[in-house]
Short mmCIF file of N, CA, C and O in Angstrom, two decimals:
data_model
loop_
_atom_site.label_atom_id
_atom_site.label_comp_id
_atom_site.label_asym_id
_atom_site.label_seq_id
_atom_site.Cartn_x
_atom_site.Cartn_y
_atom_site.Cartn_z
N PRO H 251 17.73 92.30 -1.39
CA PRO H 251 18.89 92.66 -0.86
C PRO H 251 20.07 92.66 -1.66
O PRO H 251 19.96 91.73 -2.62
N GLN H 252 21.00 93.23 -1.35
CA GLN H 252 22.27 93.42 -2.01
C GLN H 252 23.42 92.60 -1.38
O GLN H 252 23.47 92.55 -0.24
N PRO H 253 24.46 91.84 -2.13
CA PRO H 253 25.32 91.33 -1.31
C PRO H 253 26.59 92.29 -0.81
O PRO H 253 26.53 93.46 -1.34
N SER H 254 27.11 91.90 0.24
CA SER H 254 28.11 92.73 0.89
C SER H 254 29.21 93.27 -0.22
O SER H 254 29.49 92.52 -1.06
N GLY H 255 30.09 94.28 0.15
CA GLY H 255 30.90 94.68 -0.68
C GLY H 255 32.19 93.59 -0.73
O GLY H 255 32.75 93.33 -1.93
N ASP H 256 32.38 92.84 0.26
CA ASP H 256 33.45 91.77 0.26
C ASP H 256 33.00 90.66 -0.86
O ASP H 256 33.84 90.26 -1.57
N ALA H 257 31.66 90.28 -0.65
CA ALA H 257 31.06 89.19 -1.51
C ALA H 257 31.17 89.82 -3.00
O ALA H 257 31.59 88.74 -3.77
N MET H 258 30.87 91.02 -3.25
CA MET H 258 31.00 91.33 -4.73
C MET H 258 32.46 91.41 -5.40
O MET H 258 32.59 91.25 -6.46
N SER H 259 33.46 91.54 -4.40
CA SER H 259 34.90 91.34 -4.90
C SER H 259 35.76 90.25 -4.69
O SER H 259 36.81 89.95 -5.24
N GLU H 260 34.96 89.36 -4.05
CA GLU H 260 35.75 88.02 -3.85
C GLU H 260 36.11 87.33 -5.11
O GLU H 260 35.46 87.25 -6.09
N PRO H 261 37.31 86.81 -5.25
CA PRO H 261 37.83 86.12 -6.32
C PRO H 261 37.33 84.72 -6.62
O PRO H 261 36.77 83.89 -5.66
N ALA H 262 36.82 84.53 -7.80
CA ALA H 262 36.10 83.31 -8.13
C ALA H 262 37.09 81.97 -8.01
O ALA H 262 36.70 80.97 -7.74
N PHE H 263 38.32 82.14 -8.48
CA PHE H 263 39.11 81.20 -8.13
C PHE H 263 40.70 81.58 -7.49
O PHE H 263 41.67 81.70 -8.16
N PRO H 264 40.53 81.90 -6.18
CA PRO H 264 41.69 82.30 -5.29
C PRO H 264 42.76 81.24 -5.48
O PRO H 264 42.30 80.06 -5.24
N MET H 265 44.01 81.62 -5.52
CA MET H 265 45.04 80.92 -5.34
C MET H 265 46.31 81.42 -4.82
O MET H 265 46.46 82.54 -5.01
N ARG H 266 46.94 80.53 -4.12
CA ARG H 266 48.27 81.18 -3.65
C ARG H 266 49.51 80.34 -4.23
O ARG H 266 49.32 79.19 -4.55
N PRO H 267 50.37 81.11 -4.88
CA PRO H 267 51.50 80.44 -5.49
C PRO H 267 52.36 79.63 -4.75
O PRO H 267 52.54 79.82 -3.48
N THR H 268 52.75 78.62 -5.32
CA THR H 268 53.78 77.74 -4.54
C THR H 268 55.13 77.78 -5.50
O THR H 268 55.07 77.50 -6.61
N LEU H 269 56.08 78.00 -4.88
CA LEU H 269 57.36 78.20 -5.52
C LEU H 269 58.30 77.13 -5.05
O LEU H 269 58.37 76.54 -3.77
N PRO H 270 59.07 76.55 -5.70
CA PRO H 270 60.05 75.40 -5.47
C PRO H 270 60.97 75.93 -4.40
O PRO H 270 61.17 77.23 -4.32
N PRO H 271 61.34 75.06 -3.55
CA PRO H 271 62.21 75.53 -2.49
C PRO H 271 63.55 76.18 -2.96
O PRO H 271 64.08 75.97 -4.07
N GLY H 272 63.85 77.30 -2.19
CA GLY H 272 65.00 78.20 -2.61
C GLY H 272 64.82 78.90 -3.75
O GLY H 272 65.89 79.70 -4.16
N THR H 273 63.65 79.24 -4.25
CA THR H 273 63.43 80.27 -5.41
C THR H 273 62.64 81.53 -4.64
O THR H 273 61.92 81.19 -3.69
N THR H 274 62.74 82.55 -5.33
CA THR H 274 62.09 83.70 -4.92
C THR H 274 61.21 84.15 -6.33
O THR H 274 61.61 84.03 -7.33
N ALA H 275 60.16 84.83 -5.90
CA ALA H 275 59.34 85.22 -6.90
C ALA H 275 59.81 86.81 -7.46
O ALA H 275 60.38 87.52 -6.88
N ILE H 276 59.82 86.90 -8.78
CA ILE H 276 59.97 88.04 -9.21
C ILE H 276 58.69 88.81 -9.88
O ILE H 276 58.11 88.48 -10.82
N GLY H 277 58.36 89.98 -8.98
CA GLY H 277 56.99 90.65 -9.58
C GLY H 277 56.00 89.90 -8.83
O GLY H 277 56.20 88.70 -8.04
N PRO H 278 54.73 90.58 -8.76
CA PRO H 278 53.66 89.84 -8.08
C PRO H 278 53.16 88.58 -8.78
O PRO H 278 52.80 88.81 -9.90
N LEU H 279 52.94 87.71 -7.87
CA LEU H 279 52.38 86.51 -8.49
C LEU H 279 50.78 86.34 -8.18
O LEU H 279 50.01 85.68 -8.76
N TYR H 280 50.40 86.79 -7.11
CA TYR H 280 49.13 86.79 -6.62
C TYR H 280 48.63 88.03 -5.91
O TYR H 280 49.38 88.27 -4.85
N ASP H 281 47.94 88.95 -6.31
CA ASP H 281 47.81 90.23 -5.61
C ASP H 281 46.31 90.32 -5.13
O ASP H 281 45.80 91.14 -4.49
N GLY H 282 45.61 89.14 -5.19
CA GLY H 282 44.41 89.07 -4.50
C GLY H 282 43.08 89.43 -5.21
O GLY H 282 42.07 89.39 -4.93
N THR H 283 43.42 90.14 -6.32
CA THR H 283 42.36 90.56 -7.25
C THR H 283 42.64 90.24 -8.67
O THR H 283 41.60 90.65 -9.47
N ALA H 284 43.25 89.35 -9.00
CA ALA H 284 43.38 88.59 -10.28
C ALA H 284 42.53 87.98 -10.45
O ALA H 284 41.79 87.17 -9.83
N GLY H 285 42.09 88.27 -11.94
CA GLY H 285 40.93 87.24 -12.55
C GLY H 285 39.43 87.61 -12.22
O GLY H 285 39.46 88.84 -11.68
N MET H 286 38.60 86.82 -12.49
CA MET H 286 37.00 87.40 -12.25
C MET H 286 36.69 87.24 -10.99
O MET H 286 37.34 86.38 -10.13
N THR H 287 35.63 88.09 -10.76
CA THR H 287 35.21 87.88 -9.27
C THR H 287 34.20 86.70 -9.14
O THR H 287 33.94 86.14 -10.29
N LEU H 288 33.66 86.31 -7.93
CA LEU H 288 32.74 85.31 -7.81
C LEU H 288 31.43 85.88 -8.35
O LEU H 288 30.66 85.09 -9.10
N ARG H 289 31.18 87.13 -8.30
CA ARG H 289 29.91 87.53 -8.97
C ARG H 289 29.78 87.54 -10.47
O ARG H 289 29.01 87.06 -11.19
N ASP H 290 31.15 87.84 -11.07
CA ASP H 290 31.07 87.71 -12.56
C ASP H 290 31.04 86.25 -12.90
O ASP H 290 30.25 85.80 -13.84
N TYR H 291 31.62 85.23 -11.92
CA TYR H 291 31.68 83.78 -12.44
C TYR H 291 30.05 83.33 -12.32
O TYR H 291 29.55 82.60 -13.18
N PHE H 292 29.49 83.84 -11.31
CA PHE H 292 27.88 83.38 -11.08
C PHE H 292 27.24 83.90 -12.26
O PHE H 292 26.13 83.35 -12.82
N ALA H 293 27.24 85.34 -12.66
CA ALA H 293 26.58 85.92 -13.62
C ALA H 293 26.83 85.21 -15.04
O ALA H 293 25.88 84.93 -15.75
N ALA H 294 28.14 84.88 -15.28
CA ALA H 294 28.32 84.11 -16.47
C ALA H 294 27.61 82.64 -16.56
O ALA H 294 27.11 82.23 -17.59
N LYS H 295 27.60 81.98 -15.38
CA LYS H 295 26.93 80.81 -15.40
C LYS H 295 25.43 80.83 -15.78
O LYS H 295 24.80 80.03 -16.26
N ALA H 296 24.90 82.05 -14.80
CA ALA H 296 23.54 82.20 -15.17
C ALA H 296 23.21 82.52 -16.73
O ALA H 296 22.17 82.20 -17.26
N LEU H 297 23.84 83.50 -17.41
CA LEU H 297 23.71 83.67 -18.75
C LEU H 297 23.79 82.60 -19.76
O LEU H 297 23.01 82.60 -20.56
N MET H 298 24.62 81.52 -19.41
CA MET H 298 24.76 80.40 -20.18
C MET H 298 23.14 79.79 -20.34
O MET H 298 23.16 79.24 -21.41
N ASN H 299 22.31 79.86 -19.49
CA ASN H 299 21.06 79.24 -19.52
C ASN H 299 19.91 80.06 -20.11
O ASN H 299 18.85 79.93 -20.03
N MET H 300 20.32 81.47 -20.24
CA MET H 300 19.24 82.38 -20.86
C MET H 300 19.22 82.23 -22.33
O MET H 300 20.00 82.05 -23.17
N ARG H 301 18.01 82.57 -22.72
CA ARG H 301 17.81 82.41 -24.35
C ARG H 301 17.06 83.76 -24.69
O ARG H 301 16.22 84.49 -23.74
N VAL H 302 17.24 84.32 -26.05
CA VAL H 302 16.60 85.44 -26.46
C VAL H 302 15.89 85.08 -27.59
O VAL H 302 16.30 84.44 -28.30
N THR H 303 14.52 85.46 -27.58
CA THR H 303 13.68 85.11 -28.80
C THR H 303 13.38 86.47 -29.33
O THR H 303 13.01 87.33 -28.79
N VAL H 304 13.72 86.45 -30.59
CA VAL H 304 13.46 87.77 -31.25
C VAL H 304 12.58 87.66 -32.54
O VAL H 304 12.82 86.79 -33.47
N SER H 305 11.64 88.31 -32.53
CA SER H 305 10.57 88.04 -33.76
C SER H 305 11.12 89.09 -35.09
O SER H 305 11.61 90.26 -34.59
N ALA H 306 10.77 88.88 -36.09
CA ALA H 306 10.85 89.53 -37.30
C ALA H 306 12.49 89.75 -37.60
O ALA H 306 13.36 88.85 -37.18
N ASP H 307 12.90 91.05 -37.95
CA ASP H 307 14.16 91.35 -38.16
C ASP H 307 14.59 92.62 -37.54
O ASP H 307 14.39 93.77 -37.63
N PRO H 308 15.13 92.25 -36.10
CA PRO H 308 15.35 93.64 -35.29
C PRO H 308 16.61 94.44 -35.70
O PRO H 308 17.43 93.88 -36.26
N ASP H 309 16.54 95.75 -35.35
CA ASP H 309 17.56 96.44 -35.68
C ASP H 309 18.74 96.42 -34.54
O ASP H 309 18.40 95.72 -33.44
N ASP H 310 19.75 97.18 -34.79
CA ASP H 310 21.04 96.84 -33.89
C ASP H 310 20.65 97.26 -32.44
O ASP H 310 20.87 97.04 -31.40
N GLU H 311 19.76 98.57 -32.43
CA GLU H 311 19.41 98.94 -31.11
C GLU H 311 18.57 98.10 -30.24
O GLU H 311 18.67 97.95 -29.07
N THR H 312 17.75 97.66 -30.92
CA THR H 312 17.03 96.65 -30.33
C THR H 312 17.74 95.35 -29.87
O THR H 312 17.43 95.04 -28.75
N ILE H 313 18.73 94.85 -30.67
CA ILE H 313 19.70 93.73 -29.95
C ILE H 313 20.38 94.17 -28.89
O ILE H 313 20.33 93.34 -28.05
N GLU H 314 20.76 95.44 -28.99
CA GLU H 314 21.72 95.90 -28.05
C GLU H 314 20.93 96.10 -26.76
O GLU H 314 21.50 95.58 -25.55
N ALA H 315 19.42 96.46 -26.60
CA ALA H 315 18.73 96.51 -25.41
C ALA H 315 18.49 95.07 -24.91
O ALA H 315 18.51 94.92 -23.88
N LEU H 316 18.22 94.22 -25.74
CA LEU H 316 18.01 92.91 -25.40
C LEU H 316 19.40 92.10 -24.62
O LEU H 316 19.20 91.56 -23.63
N LEU H 317 20.53 92.56 -25.27
CA LEU H 317 21.68 91.98 -24.62
C LEU H 317 21.87 92.65 -23.18
O LEU H 317 22.32 91.82 -22.46
N ARG H 318 21.58 93.89 -23.21
CA ARG H 318 21.90 94.60 -22.02
C ARG H 318 21.19 94.01 -20.75
O ARG H 318 21.37 93.88 -19.68
N ALA H 319 19.87 93.85 -21.33
CA ALA H 319 18.76 93.47 -20.36
C ALA H 319 19.25 92.01 -19.70
O ALA H 319 18.92 91.77 -18.62
N GLN H 320 19.74 91.17 -20.56
CA GLN H 320 20.30 89.84 -20.27
C GLN H 320 21.31 89.91 -19.17
O GLN H 320 21.36 89.15 -18.37
N ALA H 321 22.23 90.83 -19.60
CA ALA H 321 23.40 91.07 -18.38
C ALA H 321 22.78 91.61 -17.15
O ALA H 321 23.27 90.82 -16.29
N ARG H 322 21.87 92.51 -17.27
CA ARG H 322 21.39 93.02 -16.00
C ARG H 322 20.74 91.75 -15.12
O ARG H 322 21.16 91.77 -14.00
N THR H 323 19.96 90.79 -15.76
CA THR H 323 19.24 89.78 -15.28
C THR H 323 20.32 88.84 -14.75
O THR H 323 20.26 88.30 -13.68
N ALA H 324 21.38 88.49 -15.44
CA ALA H 324 22.37 87.69 -15.06
C ALA H 324 23.01 88.10 -13.86
O ALA H 324 23.35 87.22 -12.84
N TYR H 325 23.50 89.32 -13.54
CA TYR H 325 23.99 89.86 -12.43
C TYR H 325 22.97 90.00 -11.25
O TYR H 325 23.41 89.73 -9.98
N ARG H 326 21.57 90.08 -11.55
CA ARG H 326 20.77 89.80 -10.56
C ARG H 326 20.64 88.31 -9.95
O ARG H 326 20.81 88.46 -8.72
N PHE H 327 20.86 87.37 -10.83
CA PHE H 327 21.01 86.21 -10.36
C PHE H 327 22.22 85.93 -9.48
O PHE H 327 22.23 85.35 -8.43
N ALA H 328 23.22 86.62 -9.95
CA ALA H 328 24.54 86.40 -9.35
C ALA H 328 24.41 87.04 -7.83
O ALA H 328 24.85 86.50 -6.80
N ASP H 329 23.84 88.15 -7.70
CA ASP H 329 23.59 88.85 -6.44
C ASP H 329 22.79 88.06 -5.51
O ASP H 329 23.06 87.97 -4.48
N ALA H 330 21.74 87.45 -6.01
CA ALA H 330 21.07 86.68 -5.27
C ALA H 330 21.63 85.48 -4.79
O ALA H 330 21.42 84.97 -3.56
N MET H 331 22.55 84.90 -5.53
CA MET H 331 23.20 83.75 -5.05
C MET H 331 24.33 84.18 -4.08
O MET H 331 24.65 83.32 -2.96
N LEU H 332 24.84 85.30 -4.10
CA LEU H 332 25.85 85.70 -3.16
C LEU H 332 25.12 86.03 -1.88
O LEU H 332 25.66 85.73 -0.88
N VAL H 333 23.93 86.66 -1.89
CA VAL H 333 23.17 86.87 -0.74
C VAL H 333 22.83 85.73 -0.05
O VAL H 333 23.17 85.50 1.23
N GLU H 334 22.45 84.45 -0.74
CA GLU H 334 22.11 83.30 -0.18
C GLU H 334 23.56 82.48 0.31
O GLU H 334 23.42 81.96 1.46
N ARG H 335 24.43 82.93 -0.22
CA ARG H 335 25.77 82.25 0.14
C ARG H 335 26.19 82.92 1.40
O ARG H 335 26.63 82.08 2.40
N GLU H 336 25.94 84.21 1.49
CA GLU H 336 26.28 85.00 2.76
C GLU H 336 25.43 84.37 4.07
O GLU H 336 25.90 84.22 5.10
N CYS H 337 24.20 84.21 3.72
CA CYS H 337 23.26 83.59 4.71
C CYS H 337 23.54 82.22 5.18
O CYS H 337 23.04 81.90 6.41
N ALA H 338 24.18 81.59 4.41
CA ALA H 338 24.48 80.09 4.67
C ALA H 338 25.78 80.13 5.63
O ALA H 338 25.81 79.00 6.07
N LYS H 339 26.29 80.93 5.63
CA LYS H 339 27.60 80.96 6.41
C LYS H 339 27.42 80.96 8.04
O LYS H 339 26.50 81.51 8.40
#
């Protein structure tokens, strides 16, 4: 299963700005989309524990393919975490 669209775009570190009394903001301080998504955060955490083992002397194309495969796997972990998170609500 895939996580819902809302879960895919939920911010990892949402925050609401607090301003000192009597001051006003100039420009947007928080637009609800700033920063990485929770999906990106989970994928980054999953990627931290992945290892690539390469034998011999790979060419750049082989290395690129391995890195892309790792990125896809990291996002699969992230999607699974988001699905489980939605089920727990």
